[in-house]
XYZ file of C-alpha atoms in Angstrom:
497
model
C 54.656 31.890 -69.460
C 53.179 30.541 -72.675
C 49.610 31.209 -71.460
C 50.550 34.723 -70.294
C 52.080 35.573 -73.739
C 49.046 34.216 -75.508
C 46.719 36.226 -73.290
C 48.792 39.404 -73.794
C 48.609 39.077 -77.574
C 44.852 38.336 -77.664
C 43.578 41.103 -75.367
C 44.580 44.655 -74.710
C 45.235 45.891 -71.217
C 41.822 47.531 -71.007
C 40.063 44.401 -72.294
C 41.853 42.220 -69.744
C 40.575 44.484 -66.949
C 36.984 44.183 -68.240
C 37.361 40.411 -68.449
C 38.496 40.295 -64.796
C 35.495 42.324 -63.649
C 33.169 40.023 -65.579
C 34.659 36.902 -63.983
C 34.328 38.460 -60.553
C 30.630 39.317 -60.995
C 29.960 35.893 -62.495
C 31.388 34.163 -59.434
C 29.398 36.495 -57.204
C 26.175 35.594 -59.040
C 26.824 31.884 -58.596
C 27.460 32.339 -54.870
C 24.241 34.341 -54.421
C 22.249 31.688 -56.272
C 23.514 28.917 -54.000
C 22.790 30.953 -50.853
C 19.264 31.690 -52.051
C 18.508 28.008 -52.632
C 19.948 26.732 -49.321
C 18.816 29.586 -47.109
C 15.684 27.756 -45.683
C 17.894 24.914 -44.460
C 20.696 26.853 -42.882
C 18.735 28.122 -39.813
C 17.290 25.085 -37.994
C 19.870 22.547 -39.120
C 22.559 21.522 -36.629
C 26.208 21.872 -37.412
C 26.916 20.141 -40.720
C 30.000 18.645 -42.129
C 30.472 18.423 -45.859
C 32.586 15.592 -47.001
C 33.739 14.778 -50.453
C 33.610 11.219 -51.606
C 34.797 9.928 -54.926
C 32.856 7.237 -56.732
C 33.412 6.102 -60.351
C 35.245 9.293 -61.257
C 32.575 11.604 -59.786
C 32.576 13.647 -56.577
C 29.681 13.354 -54.175
C 28.970 15.717 -51.329
C 27.764 14.007 -48.184
C 25.764 15.708 -45.400
C 26.256 14.458 -41.859
C 24.656 15.618 -38.592
C 27.506 15.995 -36.140
C 25.095 16.018 -33.217
C 24.549 12.293 -33.715
C 20.787 12.472 -34.219
C 21.008 11.156 -37.761
C 23.545 10.635 -40.529
C 22.080 10.872 -44.032
C 23.960 10.836 -47.350
C 22.436 13.309 -49.783
C 22.079 12.947 -53.537
C 25.067 14.267 -55.539
C 25.050 18.044 -55.603
C 26.787 18.081 -58.981
C 28.950 15.986 -61.273
C 32.383 17.494 -61.721
C 34.717 16.447 -64.522
C 38.430 16.732 -64.067
C 38.697 19.463 -66.706
C 35.336 21.232 -66.707
C 33.409 23.027 -63.960
C 29.641 23.077 -63.690
C 27.727 26.140 -64.693
C 25.718 28.064 -62.146
C 22.507 26.739 -63.688
C 23.578 23.097 -63.219
C 24.611 23.818 -59.664
C 21.252 25.404 -58.812
C 19.416 22.510 -60.446
C 21.431 19.950 -58.487
C 20.822 21.833 -55.258
C 17.076 21.820 -55.912
C 17.146 18.043 -56.309
C 18.719 17.827 -52.873
C 16.104 20.080 -51.288
C 13.271 18.074 -52.821
C 14.608 14.864 -51.276
C 15.360 16.307 -47.835
C 12.613 16.210 -45.201
C 12.081 19.558 -43.532
C 13.472 19.742 -39.997
C 11.137 21.060 -37.301
C 11.664 22.118 -33.696
C 9.009 19.825 -32.160
C 9.543 19.084 -28.456
C 9.787 15.369 -27.805
C 7.615 14.109 -24.904
C 9.484 13.541 -21.672
C 9.569 9.849 -20.813
C 10.077 8.966 -17.165
C 10.536 5.598 -15.575
C 8.700 4.966 -12.321
C 7.903 2.146 -9.929
C 4.448 0.521 -10.034
C 1.767 2.479 -8.210
C 0.570 -0.623 -6.351
C 2.315 -3.412 -4.488
C 0.327 -6.627 -4.921
C 3.038 -8.887 -3.498
C 2.139 -8.358 0.164
C 0.655 -11.449 1.809
C -2.038 -9.744 3.873
C -3.200 -6.941 1.602
C -2.525 -5.044 -1.625
C -1.533 -1.404 -1.137
C -1.003 1.558 -3.482
C 1.128 4.611 -2.668
C 0.290 7.312 -5.212
C 1.944 10.736 -5.302
C 1.191 13.639 -7.638
C -2.048 14.827 -9.193
C -4.349 12.153 -7.742
C -8.051 12.293 -8.610
C -10.777 10.097 -7.148
C -14.180 9.380 -8.663
C -16.099 7.736 -5.858
C -19.198 6.800 -7.838
C -17.076 4.792 -10.285
C -14.682 3.426 -7.623
C -11.702 4.820 -9.536
C -8.412 6.420 -8.534
C -6.324 8.194 -11.193
C -2.764 9.466 -11.188
C -2.863 12.225 -13.804
C 0.275 13.207 -15.700
C 1.145 15.072 -18.915
C 4.376 13.101 -19.185
C 4.819 9.700 -20.733
C 5.747 7.259 -17.999
C 7.153 3.795 -18.258
C 6.054 1.609 -15.351
C 7.957 -1.471 -14.295
C 6.052 -4.461 -15.622
C 4.297 -2.258 -18.219
C 1.157 -2.211 -16.088
C -0.858 1.015 -15.960
C -3.902 -0.199 -13.986
C -4.680 -2.301 -10.922
C -7.781 -3.694 -9.243
C -7.589 -3.290 -5.466
C -9.825 -4.386 -2.589
C -8.629 -2.118 0.260
C -8.973 -4.560 3.169
C -6.091 -6.202 4.993
C -7.027 -9.893 4.894
C -5.889 -10.895 1.424
C -6.402 -14.548 0.616
C -9.552 -14.926 2.723
C -12.214 -15.298 0.053
C -15.133 -14.969 2.422
C -13.846 -11.655 3.773
C -12.648 -10.213 0.462
C -15.896 -11.040 -1.337
C -17.566 -8.376 0.814
C -15.096 -5.642 -0.200
C -15.739 -3.199 -3.026
C -13.139 -3.377 -5.798
C -11.379 -0.151 -6.789
C -9.437 0.549 -9.971
C -6.148 2.457 -9.807
C -4.964 3.866 -13.139
C -2.287 6.031 -14.708
C -4.117 8.591 -16.853
C -3.511 11.493 -19.232
C -4.686 14.964 -18.235
C -7.438 15.023 -20.854
C -8.764 11.564 -19.996
C -10.272 12.443 -16.616
C -12.667 15.116 -15.375
C -11.154 18.164 -13.670
C -11.133 18.524 -9.898
C -14.315 19.609 -8.125
C -12.830 19.503 -4.631
C -9.168 20.104 -3.942
C -7.590 18.849 -0.715
C -4.244 19.980 0.651
C -3.559 16.878 2.767
C -2.908 13.239 1.812
C -5.714 10.675 1.881
C -6.061 7.032 2.911
C -8.794 4.945 1.299
C -9.832 1.802 3.206
C -12.806 -0.504 3.623
C -14.993 -1.083 6.653
C -16.358 -4.310 5.193
C -15.053 -7.840 5.561
C -15.158 -9.211 9.107
C -15.608 -5.870 10.853
C -18.019 -6.234 13.749
C -15.944 -9.074 15.164
C -13.816 -7.402 17.824
C -10.697 -9.392 16.962
C -10.946 -8.566 13.248
C -11.788 -4.941 14.033
C -8.320 -4.598 15.517
C -6.277 -7.032 13.450
C -7.739 -6.137 10.026
C -8.541 -2.429 10.353
C -7.592 -0.528 13.524
C -3.957 -1.634 13.850
C -3.291 -1.426 10.074
C -4.928 2.019 10.003
C -2.695 3.172 12.860
C 0.366 1.777 11.085
C -0.553 3.484 7.795
C -1.700 6.864 9.099
C 0.284 7.609 12.256
C 3.139 9.166 10.276
C 0.867 12.042 9.194
C 0.236 13.187 12.774
C -3.455 13.804 12.074
C -2.936 15.688 8.810
C -4.608 13.035 6.674
C -8.066 12.560 5.193
C -9.798 9.193 5.644
C -11.893 7.966 2.714
C -14.284 5.184 3.703
C -15.601 2.557 1.309
C -18.178 -0.063 2.394
C -19.139 2.333 5.179
C -20.669 0.948 8.383
C -21.873 3.836 10.575
C -21.999 1.747 13.764
C -18.319 0.843 13.293
C -17.393 4.526 13.039
C -19.325 5.211 16.240
C -17.636 2.289 18.004
C -14.110 3.472 17.219
C -14.678 7.224 16.991
C -12.032 7.987 19.651
C -9.342 6.200 17.632
C -10.423 7.719 14.317
C -10.400 11.256 15.742
C -6.910 10.782 17.144
C -5.573 9.600 13.793
C -7.214 12.257 11.596
C -8.291 15.841 12.249
C -10.739 15.749 9.325
C -14.289 14.485 8.989
C -14.542 11.071 7.339
C -15.680 11.037 3.715
C -18.028 8.294 2.550
C -16.293 8.136 -0.806
C -18.760 5.634 -2.326
C -21.475 8.304 -2.300
C -19.382 11.110 -3.767
C -20.252 12.202 -7.314
C -17.662 14.977 -7.435
C -14.005 14.466 -8.317
C -11.793 14.800 -5.229
C -8.132 15.685 -5.772
C -5.241 15.045 -3.401
C -1.445 15.517 -3.448
C -1.067 11.849 -2.495
C -3.303 8.871 -1.737
C -2.775 5.493 -0.096
C -5.248 2.840 -1.243
C -5.408 -0.040 1.227
C -3.765 -0.493 4.616
C -0.326 -1.683 5.614
C -0.310 -4.581 8.087
C 1.953 -7.175 9.590
C 1.847 -10.823 8.571
C 1.059 -11.834 12.169
C -2.270 -11.123 13.828
C -2.551 -8.170 16.225
C 1.066 -7.276 15.515
C 3.449 -4.609 14.268
C 6.976 -5.637 13.351
C 9.260 -2.812 14.605
C 12.110 -4.018 12.381
C 10.031 -3.200 9.296
C 8.095 -0.192 10.567
C 8.623 2.987 12.531
C 6.220 1.831 15.245
C 5.692 -1.175 17.511
C 2.801 -2.744 19.411
C 4.079 -0.989 22.519
C 3.654 2.310 20.665
C 0.151 1.274 19.621
C -0.822 0.440 23.197
C 0.455 3.820 24.378
C -1.620 5.406 21.625
C -4.708 3.585 22.953
C -3.940 4.777 26.481
C -3.934 8.319 25.153
C -7.150 7.881 23.126
C -9.146 6.496 26.061
C -7.264 8.246 28.905
C -6.323 4.926 30.488
C -4.663 5.336 33.882
C -2.589 2.201 34.411
C 0.701 1.878 32.586
C 1.823 -1.198 34.572
C 0.158 -4.142 36.258
C 0.472 -4.685 39.977
C 3.771 -6.015 41.291
C 2.963 -8.325 44.182
C 5.153 -8.545 47.270
C 4.952 -10.935 50.182
C 2.751 -9.584 52.931
C 1.094 -7.094 50.584
C -2.623 -6.657 51.212
C -3.551 -5.285 47.799
C -5.191 -7.966 45.669
C -4.613 -8.560 41.966
C -7.596 -7.802 39.741
C -8.956 -10.736 37.685
C -11.362 -10.013 34.816
C -13.255 -13.036 33.456
C -14.788 -12.455 30.027
C -18.053 -14.317 29.838
C -19.947 -15.320 26.709
C -23.705 -15.756 26.537
C -24.080 -17.795 23.364
C -21.198 -20.186 22.660
C -17.932 -21.140 24.383
C -19.310 -19.812 27.641
C -18.387 -20.951 31.145
C -21.202 -23.078 32.551
C -19.817 -22.990 36.115
C -18.762 -19.352 36.353
C -19.826 -19.267 40.036
C -17.394 -22.055 40.996
C -14.564 -20.395 39.080
C -15.192 -17.058 40.787
C -15.253 -18.540 44.303
C -12.025 -20.467 43.728
C -10.256 -17.358 42.393
C -11.360 -15.303 45.388
C -9.983 -17.953 47.751
C -6.628 -17.662 45.966
C -6.530 -13.922 46.659
C -8.006 -12.362 43.531
C -10.548 -9.606 43.279
C -12.842 -10.920 40.529
C -14.995 -9.179 37.921
C -17.122 -11.118 35.428
C -18.520 -9.328 32.382
C -19.110 -9.513 28.645
C -17.661 -6.928 26.199
C -19.998 -4.248 24.872
C -20.007 -1.795 21.997
C -18.916 0.926 24.432
C -15.172 0.613 23.845
C -14.360 3.512 26.172
C -15.879 1.893 29.274
C -14.629 -1.592 28.529
C -11.102 -0.332 27.801
C -11.082 1.381 31.212
C -12.210 -1.852 32.885
C -9.576 -4.011 31.178
C -6.850 -1.479 31.904
C -7.694 -1.639 35.626
C -7.029 -5.400 35.699
C -3.880 -7.428 36.170
C -5.157 -10.733 34.771
C -7.553 -11.159 31.836
C -9.133 -14.575 31.352
C -11.541 -16.101 28.836
C -12.326 -18.901 26.389
C -10.819 -18.472 22.909
C -12.856 -15.821 21.110
C -13.006 -12.231 19.915
C -13.340 -10.840 23.433
C -9.717 -11.671 24.176
C -8.694 -9.012 21.641
C -9.189 -6.573 24.523
C -5.716 -7.678 25.569
C -4.551 -4.491 23.781
C -5.890 -2.460 26.738
C -4.014 -4.403 29.425
C -1.183 -2.579 31.222
C 2.408 -3.750 30.882
C 3.338 -7.030 32.615
C -0.316 -8.009 32.957
C -1.316 -11.603 32.187
C -3.624 -13.115 29.588
C -5.058 -16.586 30.316
C -6.590 -18.190 27.252
C -8.818 -21.195 27.851
C -8.508 -23.382 24.753
C -11.604 -25.447 23.865
C -11.424 -29.063 22.763
C -11.078 -29.795 19.042
C -7.626 -28.893 17.767
C -7.652 -25.175 18.608
C -3.945 -25.074 19.341
C -2.954 -23.325 16.112
C -5.733 -20.744 16.383
C -4.960 -20.066 20.030
C -1.255 -19.597 19.392
C -1.688 -17.514 16.215
C -4.451 -15.209 17.432
C -3.273 -14.507 20.971
C -0.268 -16.554 22.072
C 2.265 -15.054 19.662
C 0.937 -11.446 19.622
C 1.210 -11.009 23.406
C 5.004 -11.238 23.149
C 5.105 -7.831 21.423
C 2.606 -6.256 23.845
C 4.625 -6.698 27.060
C 1.883 -9.044 28.266
C 2.585 -12.448 29.799
C 0.679 -15.399 28.396
C -0.749 -18.523 29.978
C -2.755 -21.213 28.195
C -5.161 -23.758 29.639
C -6.322 -26.595 27.361
C -9.535 -28.203 28.513
C -9.962 -31.953 28.561
C -12.788 -33.849 26.876
C -14.629 -34.058 30.208
C -14.625 -30.242 30.501
C -16.376 -29.828 27.132
C -20.157 -29.861 26.829
C -19.706 -31.828 23.576
C -19.754 -34.983 25.750
C -23.463 -34.322 26.252
C -24.096 -34.224 22.495
C -21.926 -37.000 21.017
C -21.056 -40.558 22.135
C -17.490 -41.137 23.434
C -16.406 -43.023 20.320
C -17.651 -40.339 17.890
C -15.242 -38.885 15.338
C -15.720 -35.480 17.013
C -13.605 -36.796 19.900
C -11.459 -39.404 18.207
C -10.393 -37.427 15.137
C -11.042 -33.656 15.329
C -8.664 -33.081 12.418
C -10.966 -34.997 10.087
C -13.612 -32.383 10.883
C -11.110 -29.617 10.184
C -10.379 -31.118 6.777
C -14.030 -30.623 5.845
C -13.474 -26.878 5.977
C -13.949 -23.935 8.284
C -17.760 -24.075 8.243
C -17.820 -27.696 9.409
C -15.179 -27.036 12.079
C -16.920 -23.910 13.338
C -20.352 -25.524 13.506
C -19.098 -28.224 15.877
C -16.262 -26.865 18.002
C -17.111 -23.149 18.107
C -20.896 -22.982 17.884
C -21.914 -26.088 19.858
C -19.285 -26.137 22.588
C -19.376 -24.608 26.047
C -16.885 -25.117 28.872
C -17.258 -26.492 32.386
C -13.860 -25.912 33.989
C -12.443 -28.434 36.405
C -11.704 -25.811 39.075
C -9.195 -28.033 40.864
C -7.263 -28.598 37.645
C -7.513 -24.925 36.646
C -6.349 -23.773 40.075
C -2.687 -24.272 39.163
C -3.023 -21.839 36.250
C -4.338 -19.067 38.508
C -1.530 -19.745 40.980
C 0.997 -19.461 38.149
C -0.442 -16.050 37.281
C 0.068 -14.875 40.870
C 3.638 -16.121 40.736
C 4.274 -14.112 37.530
C 2.877 -10.961 39.187
C 5.574 -11.325 41.845
C 8.337 -11.135 39.215
């Protein structure tokens, strides 16, 4: 009441109205000034909360980002006394201080970061393998494979590159030293040349180096792993060959054509950049020789043998089943060798087998896989001294028999690993005949008390070269036909089962 009386005495009614209008426009001016100063920051900023905080008798306005991206206290907008208000000029000045200290907010898009598994698995015992999906580019003349991406990717182990030798006999230095090394890298889009040739099907890159040319290694290191890696594509896959050997391609052309509908590419000679939706570098293989573990894969060795029957149009699915009084004779194929580990009395062996009721064929494998596969598939019993020729066991029909003649010199592990164990998964029965010292031609080269006879394992300890030079390269076999006769009779007994 006292302030109302004082105001009524000091100003007339008309003057009080003018004073009200002036106060109104003054407040409006202050509001417009504040809006003008803060206008650039009102658009892009997220929802803001203004909080008042008191400190030492002054009020401070705090700015907080409610989205959680940051929380930053701003400088005091203005100092307010308990009895006086700031003028519009002080307010504008304080606001300008704030804007000078604030960093401008932009709408930059943060790069997308994706986590992914390593491109390559280098933990496999028999061979490293890379499964790469996406924009995959291959520069053959630099032996490089790139996975191109515009996104930032975090790989497990923080490894963005690998060196791969695409041959499935990891750990064998002699074999792997002959294999070209390829680099597999994760790359940005601007770090690699654009595509010159685009392919719509996946690719598999593998080597034809190493021990290829040895029939056993042809199958165990390349053919079976290639089947295991590529069969899932049903022919819609491009093979990329490194360390190309034209004679090898000719030898196994029937298999290659049944696994891929596309012409092979000698990738080492390509200067253009080839692009694929996915690429496998290296071949998947089982730990065991000549094997496919069905518990870990979609296929088995039985499936592989059926695939071979289809490739070479092999007629016999099953070996003969003998019955008493049956006139049909079982077919015995003896694999001969001309250089080492050959039978020196092949005539005696043949005559004895014929007397037991076998029809006998003696031959040595050739580069013509088609003809030799047909011959092996027509037989019920396959026999030979330990060597690469016994790898033709893959062409035998079901329930056929493999007889491995094991030379003298501690071959037991090799014999079991290379052929004894694998036959179990092929539906092939296995017999083993270990020759005695008297049946080895080494008796003609060394005295009876020589370390070659007394301690073969001491030769093995000297390394593979020393072992091979004595027991593989210098040894032939003269079978004791009377002693071996029981093995052939056992085979006939198995054919009755």
